[in-house]
Amino acid sequence: MAALEPSEKPISTIVIIIAMQAEALPLIKKFQLSETHDSLFPKGVPWIRYHGIYKNLHINLIWPGKDLSFGVDSVGTISASLVTYASIQALKPDLIINAGTSGGFKAKGACIGDVFLASDVAFHDRRIPIPVFDQYGIGARKIFSTPNILKELNLKEGKLSTGDSLDMSPHDEVSIVANNATLKDMEGAAVAYVADLLSVPAILVKAVTDIVDGDKPTAEEFLKNLVAVTAALDVAVTQVVDFISGKCLSEL
Amino acid sequence: MAALEPSEKPISTIVIIIAMQAEALPLIKKFQLSETHDSLFPKGVPWIRYHGIYKNLHINLIWPGKDLSFGVDSVGTISASLVTYASIQALKPDLIINAGTSGGFKAKGACIGDVFLASDVAFHDRRIPIPVFDQYGIGARKIFSTPNILKELNLKEGKLSTGDSLDMSPHDEVSIVANNATLKDMEGAAVAYVADLLSVPAILVKAVTDIVDGDKPTAEEFLKNLVAVTAALDVAVTQVVDFISGKCLSEL
């Protein structure tokens, strides 16, 4: 009997990468995860792993924690890259889920509270105007396709553009338009880059907290909607995990 | 007899992080390093370690390699963060040296070919206009002080600002001015962040390939000067390593 391909074995271990504590806490409660104090990560890093078994899935929620110098959530591409790398090395997950809030473009059909799966990612703040380096900087990549999740859960699908700023400069805007993005976040393309590097499929679940091409300041709108939109995000992530339970990668 | 403090033991293992192959090759030759094919790094990553013993120092030069999709050097903060993290985990070095080329500001006294040690680092493309998050985004930190290297080798000293673009947008410029930077690069603050996270001292040796506040386009000037300035960088890095040989951290 031939061995099963990885894509045909039931998914067993999931790593969920979430940048902000406010986004993570409802899911920790929902999946009844416990903070672990093992030595999975090096001494001194603020990264926190929450673990539990939910519907036969080993769920590991990784939050990069509070920055050691400034005490705020360690958002952005560097922390997201590092925890994705360290989690994959330590846990060998079958699947990565990066869940979080994002900005959305109403011109592309995004509304506050919408939950999207990213179809593609790219960066919008890595401008390197040298042939080929320019494409490396943009770093466009397709995300692992999950047509059955999309259809079953009735989620929206769109392209995601990632950068390390919450605001959007005119240069960022030009790149985001070139990336044809519906969504703008601060971690997605970094998580996808590292997951690809280590050959682990990753899906990106993003809920819209603010309309980037609207008339309200991003930071204000983001903070105003964070709690309510996080609830929508957590419902969607729970549905995604429920759907994954008992299935293989090829069934997603 | 009391055990020696780490800062009072002779330095034994050094990790040199270099983003571009053109910057790395002369040093690989100079220190007679060999490419290793051990399993220090995970399967599939393009990162390359060169190792050798030079003047009683274990020298590990880590180059993030060519991007798997685009075939160009894996420049920028994400790759620099990942290889710094993975190298520290695997090699437990006494000291990190990030060596590379950078832009310089003539208004701050930088000239083409100058070699600097960074005194401080910060980011200029992580704008998060929410209280405290704004400071986290900038991520200013002091670099491990090496007054004896500075004096003995007659190097210049200046503040370094890091971002993922080779060019400088108006928003970047405002941040770079606020960071009071003499130098602009694409990796330094990321290497320093990870080194700090894992409590390894890091020094940043940066040679100026292009004048950011001059009248020549950055990409053109960068490519024109890359080879000549790399030679100056390699002389300086060799002098730094020669100086380090046989000394303790507290003597640098």
Short mmCIF file of C-alpha atoms in Angstrom, two decimals:
data_model
loop_
_atom_site.label_atom_id
_atom_site.label_comp_id
_atom_site.label_asym_id
_atom_site.label_seq_id
_atom_site.Cartn_x
_atom_site.Cartn_y
_atom_site.Cartn_z
CA MET A 1 0.00 0.00 0.00
CA ALA A 2 1.42 3.37 -0.97
CA ALA A 3 2.01 5.88 1.81
CA LEU A 4 -0.48 8.71 1.95
CA GLU A 5 0.66 12.03 0.52
CA PRO A 6 0.84 14.76 3.21
CA SER A 7 -2.09 16.48 1.53
CA GLU A 8 -4.19 13.32 2.00
CA LYS A 9 -3.53 12.77 5.71
CA PRO A 10 -5.96 14.32 8.21
CA ILE A 11 -4.68 17.64 9.50
CA SER A 12 -3.38 17.20 13.02
CA THR A 13 -1.41 20.27 14.13
CA ILE A 14 -2.28 23.89 13.44
CA VAL A 15 -0.35 27.03 14.29
CA ILE A 16 -2.43 30.20 14.48
CA ILE A 17 -0.31 33.38 14.36
CA ILE A 18 -2.04 36.44 15.84
CA ALA A 19 -0.23 39.74 16.29
CA MET A 20 -2.44 41.47 18.86
CA GLN A 21 -3.56 40.25 22.28
CA ALA A 22 -7.03 41.77 21.75
CA GLU A 23 -7.41 39.61 18.64
CA ALA A 24 -6.08 36.49 20.37
CA LEU A 25 -7.94 36.44 23.69
CA PRO A 26 -11.43 35.47 22.43
CA LEU A 27 -9.97 32.55 20.48
CA ILE A 28 -7.91 31.38 23.45
CA LYS A 29 -11.15 31.25 25.41
CA LYS A 30 -13.18 29.68 22.61
CA PHE A 31 -10.69 26.86 22.00
CA GLN A 32 -9.93 26.56 25.74
CA LEU A 33 -6.21 26.94 25.17
CA SER A 34 -3.70 27.17 28.00
CA GLU A 35 -0.57 29.27 28.09
CA THR A 36 2.43 26.96 27.95
CA HIS A 37 5.66 27.55 29.79
CA ASP A 38 7.77 25.04 27.92
CA SER A 39 11.11 25.89 26.35
CA LEU A 40 9.80 25.91 22.81
CA PHE A 41 11.09 29.43 22.32
CA PRO A 42 14.42 30.86 23.45
CA LYS A 43 14.80 32.37 26.90
CA GLY A 44 13.99 36.05 26.97
CA VAL A 45 11.68 36.40 23.99
CA PRO A 46 8.17 37.71 24.75
CA TRP A 47 6.48 35.21 22.42
CA ILE A 48 3.67 33.22 24.02
CA ARG A 49 2.23 29.89 22.95
CA TYR A 50 -1.27 28.84 23.92
CA HIS A 51 -2.04 25.18 23.33
CA GLY A 52 -4.99 22.85 23.52
CA ILE A 53 -6.79 20.07 21.74
CA TYR A 54 -10.03 21.09 20.06
CA LYS A 55 -12.04 18.69 17.91
CA ASN A 56 -9.01 16.37 17.55
CA LEU A 57 -6.76 19.21 16.38
CA HIS A 58 -3.62 20.27 18.21
CA ILE A 59 -4.13 24.00 18.22
CA ASN A 60 -1.18 26.27 18.94
CA LEU A 61 -1.96 29.94 19.05
CA ILE A 62 1.20 32.01 18.95
CA TRP A 63 1.14 35.63 20.00
CA PRO A 64 4.46 37.53 19.68
CA GLY A 65 3.71 39.18 23.01
CA LYS A 66 4.43 42.64 24.31
CA ASP A 67 7.59 44.34 23.09
CA LEU A 68 10.22 44.19 25.83
CA SER A 69 11.14 47.87 25.49
CA PHE A 70 7.80 49.51 24.78
CA GLY A 71 5.18 47.18 26.26
CA VAL A 72 2.87 47.13 23.23
CA ASP A 73 1.93 44.20 20.98
CA SER A 74 4.88 43.19 18.78
CA VAL A 75 3.07 43.93 15.51
CA GLY A 76 4.62 44.05 12.05
CA THR A 77 6.62 41.89 9.70
CA ILE A 78 9.76 41.21 11.74
CA SER A 79 8.02 39.69 14.76
CA ALA A 80 5.54 37.86 12.52
CA SER A 81 8.42 36.37 10.53
CA LEU A 82 10.33 35.31 13.62
CA VAL A 83 7.40 33.62 15.38
CA THR A 84 6.30 31.90 12.18
CA TYR A 85 9.82 30.57 11.71
CA ALA A 86 10.28 29.49 15.32
CA SER A 87 6.81 27.90 15.50
CA ILE A 88 7.29 25.89 12.33
CA GLN A 89 10.70 24.71 13.52
CA ALA A 90 9.39 23.66 16.91
CA LEU A 91 5.94 22.32 16.06
CA LYS A 92 6.09 21.10 12.43
CA PRO A 93 2.47 22.12 11.86
CA ASP A 94 0.38 20.85 8.96
CA LEU A 95 -1.09 24.30 8.45
CA ILE A 96 -0.48 27.91 9.48
CA ILE A 97 -3.38 30.29 9.96
CA ASN A 98 -2.54 33.98 10.23
CA ALA A 99 -5.61 35.70 11.64
CA GLY A 100 -5.92 39.40 12.22
CA THR A 101 -7.54 42.69 11.47
CA SER A 102 -6.79 44.71 8.37
CA GLY A 103 -7.67 47.80 6.46
CA GLY A 104 -9.99 47.38 3.48
CA PHE A 105 -10.61 49.32 0.29
CA LYS A 106 -14.26 50.18 -0.34
CA ALA A 107 -13.40 50.68 -4.02
CA LYS A 108 -12.65 46.94 -4.03
CA GLY A 109 -15.84 46.02 -2.17
CA ALA A 110 -14.57 45.82 1.42
CA CYS A 111 -16.83 46.90 4.31
CA ILE A 112 -16.14 47.21 8.04
CA GLY A 113 -16.55 43.78 9.65
CA ASP A 114 -16.08 41.78 6.45
CA VAL A 115 -13.95 38.67 6.84
CA PHE A 116 -11.69 37.76 3.93
CA LEU A 117 -9.40 34.94 2.94
CA ALA A 118 -6.36 36.32 1.15
CA SER A 119 -5.86 34.85 -2.33
CA ASP A 120 -2.50 36.57 -2.90
CA VAL A 121 -0.08 38.65 -0.90
CA ALA A 122 2.56 41.26 -1.69
CA PHE A 123 4.51 43.99 0.11
CA HIS A 124 3.91 47.68 -0.53
CA ASP A 125 6.81 49.26 1.37
CA ARG A 126 9.82 47.48 -0.10
CA ARG A 127 10.72 49.64 -3.09
CA ILE A 128 14.02 48.55 -4.67
CA PRO A 129 14.27 50.23 -8.09
CA ILE A 130 16.82 47.81 -9.58
CA PRO A 131 15.66 45.21 -12.13
CA VAL A 132 14.50 41.94 -10.50
CA PHE A 133 15.19 43.37 -7.01
CA ASP A 134 12.02 45.42 -7.60
CA GLN A 135 10.01 42.21 -7.99
CA TYR A 136 11.74 40.61 -4.99
CA GLY A 137 10.76 43.65 -2.92
CA ILE A 138 7.11 43.37 -3.92
CA GLY A 139 7.36 39.65 -3.24
CA ALA A 140 3.97 38.73 -4.74
CA ARG A 141 2.91 35.16 -4.00
CA LYS A 142 -0.23 33.10 -4.28
CA ILE A 143 -1.72 31.76 -1.07
CA PHE A 144 -2.57 28.08 -0.59
CA SER A 145 -5.97 27.69 -2.22
CA THR A 146 -8.91 26.63 -0.03
CA PRO A 147 -11.95 26.76 -2.33
CA ASN A 148 -14.10 24.60 -0.06
CA ILE A 149 -13.55 26.80 3.00
CA LEU A 150 -14.35 29.86 0.93
CA LYS A 151 -17.58 28.39 -0.42
CA GLU A 152 -18.78 26.61 2.73
CA LEU A 153 -18.20 29.58 5.05
CA ASN A 154 -19.27 32.18 2.51
CA LEU A 155 -16.16 34.30 3.09
CA LYS A 156 -14.96 37.00 0.75
CA GLU A 157 -11.69 36.61 -1.13
CA GLY A 158 -9.21 39.34 -2.02
CA LYS A 159 -5.58 40.28 -2.46
CA LEU A 160 -3.66 41.45 0.59
CA SER A 161 -0.87 44.00 0.67
CA THR A 162 1.44 44.12 3.69
CA GLY A 163 3.60 46.89 5.12
CA ASP A 164 5.01 47.95 8.49
CA SER A 165 3.00 51.17 8.77
CA LEU A 166 -0.57 51.52 9.99
CA ASP A 167 -1.06 54.63 7.85
CA MET A 168 -0.71 54.81 4.08
CA SER A 169 1.78 57.19 2.46
CA PRO A 170 1.35 58.26 -1.19
CA HIS A 171 4.20 55.88 -2.14
CA ASP A 172 2.49 53.03 -0.28
CA GLU A 173 -0.76 53.83 -2.08
CA VAL A 174 0.86 53.59 -5.51
CA SER A 175 2.24 50.15 -4.59
CA ILE A 176 -1.02 48.96 -3.05
CA VAL A 177 -2.90 49.93 -6.20
CA ALA A 178 -0.25 48.15 -8.30
CA ASN A 179 -0.70 45.11 -6.05
CA ASN A 180 -4.44 45.27 -6.86
CA ALA A 181 -5.11 44.83 -3.13
CA THR A 182 -8.48 44.76 -1.40
CA LEU A 183 -6.84 44.47 2.02
CA LYS A 184 -3.92 46.12 3.80
CA ASP A 185 -2.27 44.66 6.87
CA MET A 186 1.06 44.57 8.73
CA GLU A 187 1.93 40.86 8.87
CA GLY A 188 0.29 38.68 6.20
CA ALA A 189 2.92 38.67 3.45
CA ALA A 190 5.66 38.09 6.03
CA VAL A 191 3.91 35.02 7.48
CA ALA A 192 3.27 33.71 3.96
CA TYR A 193 6.92 34.27 2.98
CA VAL A 194 8.27 32.27 5.91
CA ALA A 195 5.66 29.53 5.55
CA ASP A 196 6.59 29.17 1.87
CA LEU A 197 10.29 29.15 2.74
CA LEU A 198 9.66 26.17 5.02
CA SER A 199 7.06 24.54 2.74
CA VAL A 200 4.12 24.77 5.14
CA PRO A 201 0.76 25.84 3.69
CA ALA A 202 -0.61 29.04 5.19
CA ILE A 203 -4.02 30.65 5.03
CA LEU A 204 -4.71 34.27 5.98
CA VAL A 205 -8.01 35.24 7.60
CA LYS A 206 -8.39 39.02 7.73
CA ALA A 207 -11.28 41.07 9.15
CA VAL A 208 -11.73 44.69 8.10
CA THR A 209 -11.47 47.26 10.92
CA ASP A 210 -11.05 50.39 8.83
CA ILE A 211 -11.71 51.66 5.33
CA VAL A 212 -8.41 52.90 3.94
CA ASP A 213 -10.00 54.85 1.07
CA GLY A 214 -12.67 56.33 3.33
CA ASP A 215 -12.80 59.70 5.07
CA LYS A 216 -11.94 58.66 8.67
CA PRO A 217 -8.36 58.61 10.04
CA THR A 218 -7.12 55.00 10.06
CA ALA A 219 -5.83 54.91 13.65
CA GLU A 220 -9.09 56.31 15.05
CA GLU A 221 -11.31 54.01 12.99
CA PHE A 222 -9.08 51.01 13.77
CA LEU A 223 -9.28 51.54 17.53
CA LYS A 224 -13.04 52.25 17.42
CA ASN A 225 -13.83 49.04 15.55
CA LEU A 226 -11.17 46.73 16.97
CA VAL A 227 -13.33 44.97 19.57
CA ALA A 228 -16.43 44.48 17.41
CA VAL A 229 -14.48 43.35 14.34
CA THR A 230 -12.36 41.02 16.45
CA ALA A 231 -15.58 39.24 17.40
CA ALA A 232 -16.39 38.72 13.71
CA LEU A 233 -12.83 37.53 13.10
CA ASP A 234 -13.05 35.03 15.92
CA VAL A 235 -16.36 33.62 14.65
CA ALA A 236 -14.78 33.13 11.24
CA VAL A 237 -11.59 31.55 12.58
CA THR A 238 -13.66 29.16 14.70
CA GLN A 239 -15.69 28.19 11.63
CA VAL A 240 -12.50 27.65 9.65
CA VAL A 241 -11.07 25.41 12.39
CA ASP A 242 -14.37 23.51 12.69
CA PHE A 243 -14.27 22.96 8.94
CA ILE A 244 -10.65 21.78 9.03
CA SER A 245 -11.29 19.23 11.78
CA GLY A 246 -11.08 15.70 10.36
CA LYS A 247 -10.10 16.89 6.88
CA CYS A 248 -6.95 16.70 4.77
CA LEU A 249 -5.23 19.66 3.11
CA SER A 250 -6.58 18.56 -0.26
CA GLU A 251 -10.14 18.84 1.07
CA LEU A 252 -9.80 22.51 2.06
CA MET B 1 37.82 31.86 42.37
CA ALA B 2 34.81 33.59 40.87
CA ALA B 3 33.78 32.61 37.33
CA LEU B 4 34.61 35.14 34.67
CA GLU B 5 31.77 37.35 33.47
CA PRO B 6 30.94 36.72 29.77
CA SER B 7 32.26 40.20 29.00
CA GLU B 8 35.63 39.21 30.50
CA LYS B 9 36.18 35.98 28.58
CA PRO B 10 38.06 36.10 25.29
CA ILE B 11 35.71 36.28 22.34
CA SER B 12 35.60 32.90 20.63
CA THR B 13 32.73 32.75 18.12
CA ILE B 14 31.62 35.53 15.80
CA VAL B 15 28.68 35.62 13.41
CA ILE B 16 29.02 38.09 10.53
CA ILE B 17 25.70 38.81 8.81
CA ILE B 18 26.07 40.13 5.26
CA ALA B 19 23.06 40.66 2.98
CA MET B 20 24.71 40.73 -0.44
CA GLN B 21 27.00 38.20 -2.08
CA ALA B 22 29.14 40.98 -3.58
CA GLU B 23 29.78 42.28 -0.06
CA ALA B 24 30.50 38.81 1.33
CA LEU B 25 32.86 37.28 -1.24
CA PRO B 26 36.00 39.32 -0.49
CA LEU B 27 35.68 38.55 3.23
CA ILE B 28 35.14 34.85 2.58
CA LYS B 29 38.43 34.90 0.65
CA LYS B 30 40.26 37.08 3.19
CA PHE B 31 39.32 34.87 6.17
CA GLN B 32 39.66 31.68 4.08
CA LEU B 33 36.16 30.54 5.00
CA SER B 34 34.55 27.43 3.52
CA GLU B 35 30.91 26.98 2.66
CA THR B 36 29.40 24.48 5.08
CA HIS B 37 26.77 21.92 4.15
CA ASP B 38 25.74 20.99 7.66
CA SER B 39 22.13 20.98 8.81
CA LEU B 40 22.44 24.16 10.84
CA PHE B 41 19.57 25.72 8.94
CA PRO B 42 16.30 24.07 7.90
CA LYS B 43 16.03 22.21 4.63
CA GLY B 44 15.00 24.42 1.75
CA VAL B 45 16.16 27.83 2.96
CA PRO B 46 18.73 29.59 0.74
CA TRP B 47 20.82 30.78 3.69
CA ILE B 48 24.52 29.94 3.44
CA ARG B 49 27.07 29.66 6.22
CA TYR B 50 30.79 30.09 5.56
CA HIS B 51 33.02 28.99 8.40
CA GLY B 52 36.66 29.04 9.28
CA ILE B 53 39.13 29.73 12.05
CA TYR B 54 41.02 32.98 11.71
CA LYS B 55 43.40 34.24 14.40
CA ASN B 56 41.82 31.90 16.98
CA LEU B 57 38.31 33.12 16.23
CA HIS B 58 35.52 30.86 14.95
CA ILE B 59 34.22 33.01 12.15
CA ASN B 60 30.80 32.27 10.70
CA LEU B 61 29.78 34.46 7.82
CA ILE B 62 26.06 34.11 7.11
CA TRP B 63 24.66 35.23 3.79
CA PRO B 64 20.86 34.89 3.38
CA GLY B 65 21.44 33.69 -0.17
CA LYS B 66 19.50 34.20 -3.35
CA ASP B 67 15.74 34.46 -3.06
CA LEU B 68 14.17 31.19 -4.18
CA SER B 69 11.58 32.89 -6.37
CA PHE B 70 13.50 35.82 -7.83
CA GLY B 71 17.16 34.77 -7.71
CA VAL B 72 18.49 38.03 -6.21
CA ASP B 73 20.17 38.56 -2.82
CA SER B 74 17.63 38.26 0.00
CA VAL B 75 18.10 41.82 1.23
CA GLY B 76 15.94 43.63 3.77
CA THR B 77 14.74 43.28 7.32
CA ILE B 78 12.83 39.99 7.16
CA SER B 79 15.69 37.86 5.86
CA ALA B 80 18.16 39.69 8.09
CA SER B 81 15.97 38.99 11.14
CA LEU B 82 15.53 35.34 10.29
CA VAL B 83 19.20 34.59 9.68
CA THR B 84 20.24 36.52 12.78
CA TYR B 85 17.76 34.52 14.85
CA ALA B 86 18.68 31.16 13.34
CA SER B 87 22.42 31.84 13.57
CA ILE B 88 22.26 32.85 17.23
CA GLN B 89 20.17 29.79 18.05
CA ALA B 90 22.54 27.44 16.27
CA LEU B 91 25.92 28.97 17.02
CA LYS B 92 25.56 30.88 20.31
CA PRO B 93 28.04 33.52 19.15
CA ASP B 94 29.76 35.93 21.52
CA LEU B 95 29.29 38.76 19.06
CA ILE B 96 27.30 39.59 15.92
CA ILE B 97 28.78 41.83 13.25
CA ASN B 98 26.40 43.13 10.62
CA ALA B 99 28.52 44.46 7.77
CA GLY B 100 27.17 46.08 4.65
CA THR B 101 26.85 49.06 2.42
CA SER B 102 24.58 51.98 3.18
CA GLY B 103 23.45 55.36 2.03
CA GLY B 104 24.98 58.36 3.78
CA PHE B 105 23.88 61.95 4.35
CA LYS B 106 26.45 64.55 3.34
CA ALA B 107 24.67 67.05 5.61
CA LYS B 108 25.79 64.78 8.47
CA GLY B 109 29.35 64.47 7.17
CA ALA B 110 29.16 61.21 5.24
CA CYS B 111 31.23 60.75 2.06
CA ILE B 112 31.33 57.90 -0.49
CA GLY B 113 33.64 55.17 0.83
CA ASP B 114 33.47 56.22 4.48
CA VAL B 115 33.19 53.34 6.93
CA PHE B 116 31.04 53.90 10.02
CA LEU B 117 30.20 52.07 13.20
CA ALA B 118 26.53 52.66 14.07
CA SER B 119 26.03 54.17 17.51
CA ASP B 120 22.23 53.88 17.41
CA VAL B 121 19.62 52.36 15.14
CA ALA B 122 15.97 53.03 14.38
CA PHE B 123 13.43 52.23 11.67
CA HIS B 124 12.06 54.86 9.29
CA ASP B 125 9.26 52.95 7.55
CA ARG B 126 7.19 51.69 10.48
CA ARG B 127 4.74 54.52 11.10
CA ILE B 128 2.09 53.53 13.65
CA PRO B 129 0.33 56.74 14.77
CA ILE B 130 -1.05 55.37 18.06
CA PRO B 131 0.60 56.41 21.34
CA VAL B 132 3.48 54.10 22.36
CA PHE B 133 2.99 52.01 19.19
CA ASP B 134 4.59 54.97 17.40
CA GLN B 135 7.74 54.54 19.51
CA TYR B 136 7.70 50.77 19.06
CA GLY B 137 7.55 51.30 15.29
CA ILE B 138 10.58 53.59 15.34
CA GLY B 139 12.27 51.07 17.61
CA ALA B 140 15.26 53.26 18.51
CA ARG B 141 18.01 51.39 20.35
CA LYS B 142 21.60 52.01 21.31
CA ILE B 143 24.22 49.73 19.84
CA PHE B 144 26.78 47.89 21.97
CA SER B 145 29.50 50.44 22.58
CA THR B 146 33.00 49.71 21.24
CA PRO B 147 35.01 52.87 21.99
CA ASN B 148 38.36 51.13 21.56
CA ILE B 149 37.55 49.81 18.08
CA LEU B 150 36.34 53.25 17.07
CA LYS B 151 39.50 54.96 18.31
CA GLU B 152 42.05 52.36 17.27
CA LEU B 153 40.69 51.96 13.71
CA ASN B 154 39.82 55.62 13.29
CA LEU B 155 36.30 54.83 12.06
CA LYS B 156 33.47 57.33 11.92
CA GLU B 157 30.44 56.94 14.17
CA GLY B 158 26.85 57.79 13.35
CA LYS B 159 23.21 56.92 13.78
CA LEU B 160 21.71 54.42 11.35
CA SER B 161 18.13 54.36 10.09
CA THR B 162 16.77 51.17 8.52
CA GLY B 163 13.94 50.53 6.08
CA ASP B 164 13.01 48.01 3.41
CA SER B 165 13.27 50.41 0.46
CA LEU B 166 16.42 51.40 -1.41
CA ASP B 167 14.90 54.75 -2.34
CA MET B 168 13.68 57.39 0.12
CA SER B 169 10.08 58.61 0.02
CA PRO B 170 9.14 61.97 1.58
CA HIS B 171 7.60 60.09 4.55
CA ASP B 172 10.81 58.10 4.98
CA GLU B 173 12.81 61.33 4.87
CA VAL B 174 10.78 62.91 7.68
CA SER B 175 11.42 59.83 9.83
CA ILE B 176 15.11 59.64 8.95
CA VAL B 177 15.55 63.29 9.92
CA ALA B 178 13.66 62.64 13.16
CA ASN B 179 15.98 59.66 13.77
CA ASN B 180 18.91 62.08 13.34
CA ALA B 181 20.52 59.52 11.05
CA THR B 182 23.82 59.82 9.22
CA LEU B 183 23.31 56.44 7.53
CA LYS B 184 20.43 54.65 5.82
CA ASP B 185 20.40 50.91 5.20
CA MET B 186 18.01 47.97 4.78
CA GLU B 187 19.04 45.55 7.56
CA GLY B 188 20.86 47.10 10.52
CA ALA B 189 17.99 47.84 12.91
CA ALA B 190 16.52 44.40 12.26
CA VAL B 191 19.77 42.62 13.10
CA ALA B 192 20.15 44.77 16.23
CA TYR B 193 16.55 44.05 17.29
CA VAL B 194 16.99 40.28 17.09
CA ALA B 195 20.43 40.37 18.71
CA ASP B 196 18.97 42.38 21.60
CA LEU B 197 16.02 40.00 21.88
CA LEU B 198 18.46 37.12 22.37
CA SER B 199 20.95 39.16 24.45
CA VAL B 200 23.88 38.93 22.07
CA PRO B 201 25.92 42.10 21.51
CA ALA B 202 25.93 43.31 17.92
CA ILE B 203 28.05 45.85 16.10
CA LEU B 204 27.17 47.35 12.73
CA VAL B 205 29.89 48.24 10.23
CA LYS B 206 28.48 50.27 7.34
CA ALA B 207 30.30 51.66 4.28
CA VAL B 208 28.75 54.48 2.28
CA THR B 209 27.95 53.65 -1.38
CA ASP B 210 25.66 56.58 -2.16
CA ILE B 211 24.85 60.05 -0.91
CA VAL B 212 21.13 60.13 -0.14
CA ASP B 213 20.94 63.94 0.00
CA GLY B 214 23.04 64.33 -3.15
CA ASP B 215 21.95 64.88 -6.74
CA LYS B 216 22.51 61.37 -8.16
CA PRO B 217 19.79 58.68 -8.27
CA THR B 218 20.40 56.22 -5.41
CA ALA B 219 20.14 52.98 -7.40
CA GLU B 220 22.59 54.23 -10.06
CA GLU B 221 25.10 55.56 -7.53
CA PHE B 222 24.77 52.42 -5.40
CA LEU B 223 25.54 50.09 -8.31
CA LYS B 224 28.39 52.31 -9.58
CA ASN B 225 30.17 52.35 -6.21
CA LEU B 226 29.29 48.90 -4.90
CA VAL B 227 32.54 47.14 -5.82
CA ALA B 228 34.94 49.91 -4.74
CA VAL B 229 33.13 50.61 -1.48
CA THR B 230 32.86 46.91 -0.72
CA ALA B 231 36.66 46.82 -0.80
CA ALA B 232 36.78 49.58 1.84
CA LEU B 233 34.16 47.74 3.89
CA ASP B 234 36.18 44.53 3.76
CA VAL B 235 39.37 46.27 4.88
CA ALA B 236 37.47 47.73 7.83
CA VAL B 237 35.79 44.45 8.80
CA THR B 238 39.16 42.68 8.65
CA GLN B 239 40.66 45.35 10.92
CA VAL B 240 37.74 44.99 13.32
CA VAL B 241 38.17 41.20 13.43
CA ASP B 242 41.96 41.56 13.86
CA PHE B 243 41.30 43.92 16.77
CA ILE B 244 38.77 41.55 18.34
CA SER B 245 41.13 38.56 18.23
CA GLY B 246 42.27 37.67 21.74
CA LYS B 247 40.12 40.31 23.41
CA CYS B 248 37.03 40.25 25.64
CA LEU B 249 33.81 42.16 24.97
CA SER B 250 34.72 44.65 27.69
CA GLU B 251 37.94 45.50 25.83
CA LEU B 252 36.17 46.52 22.61
#
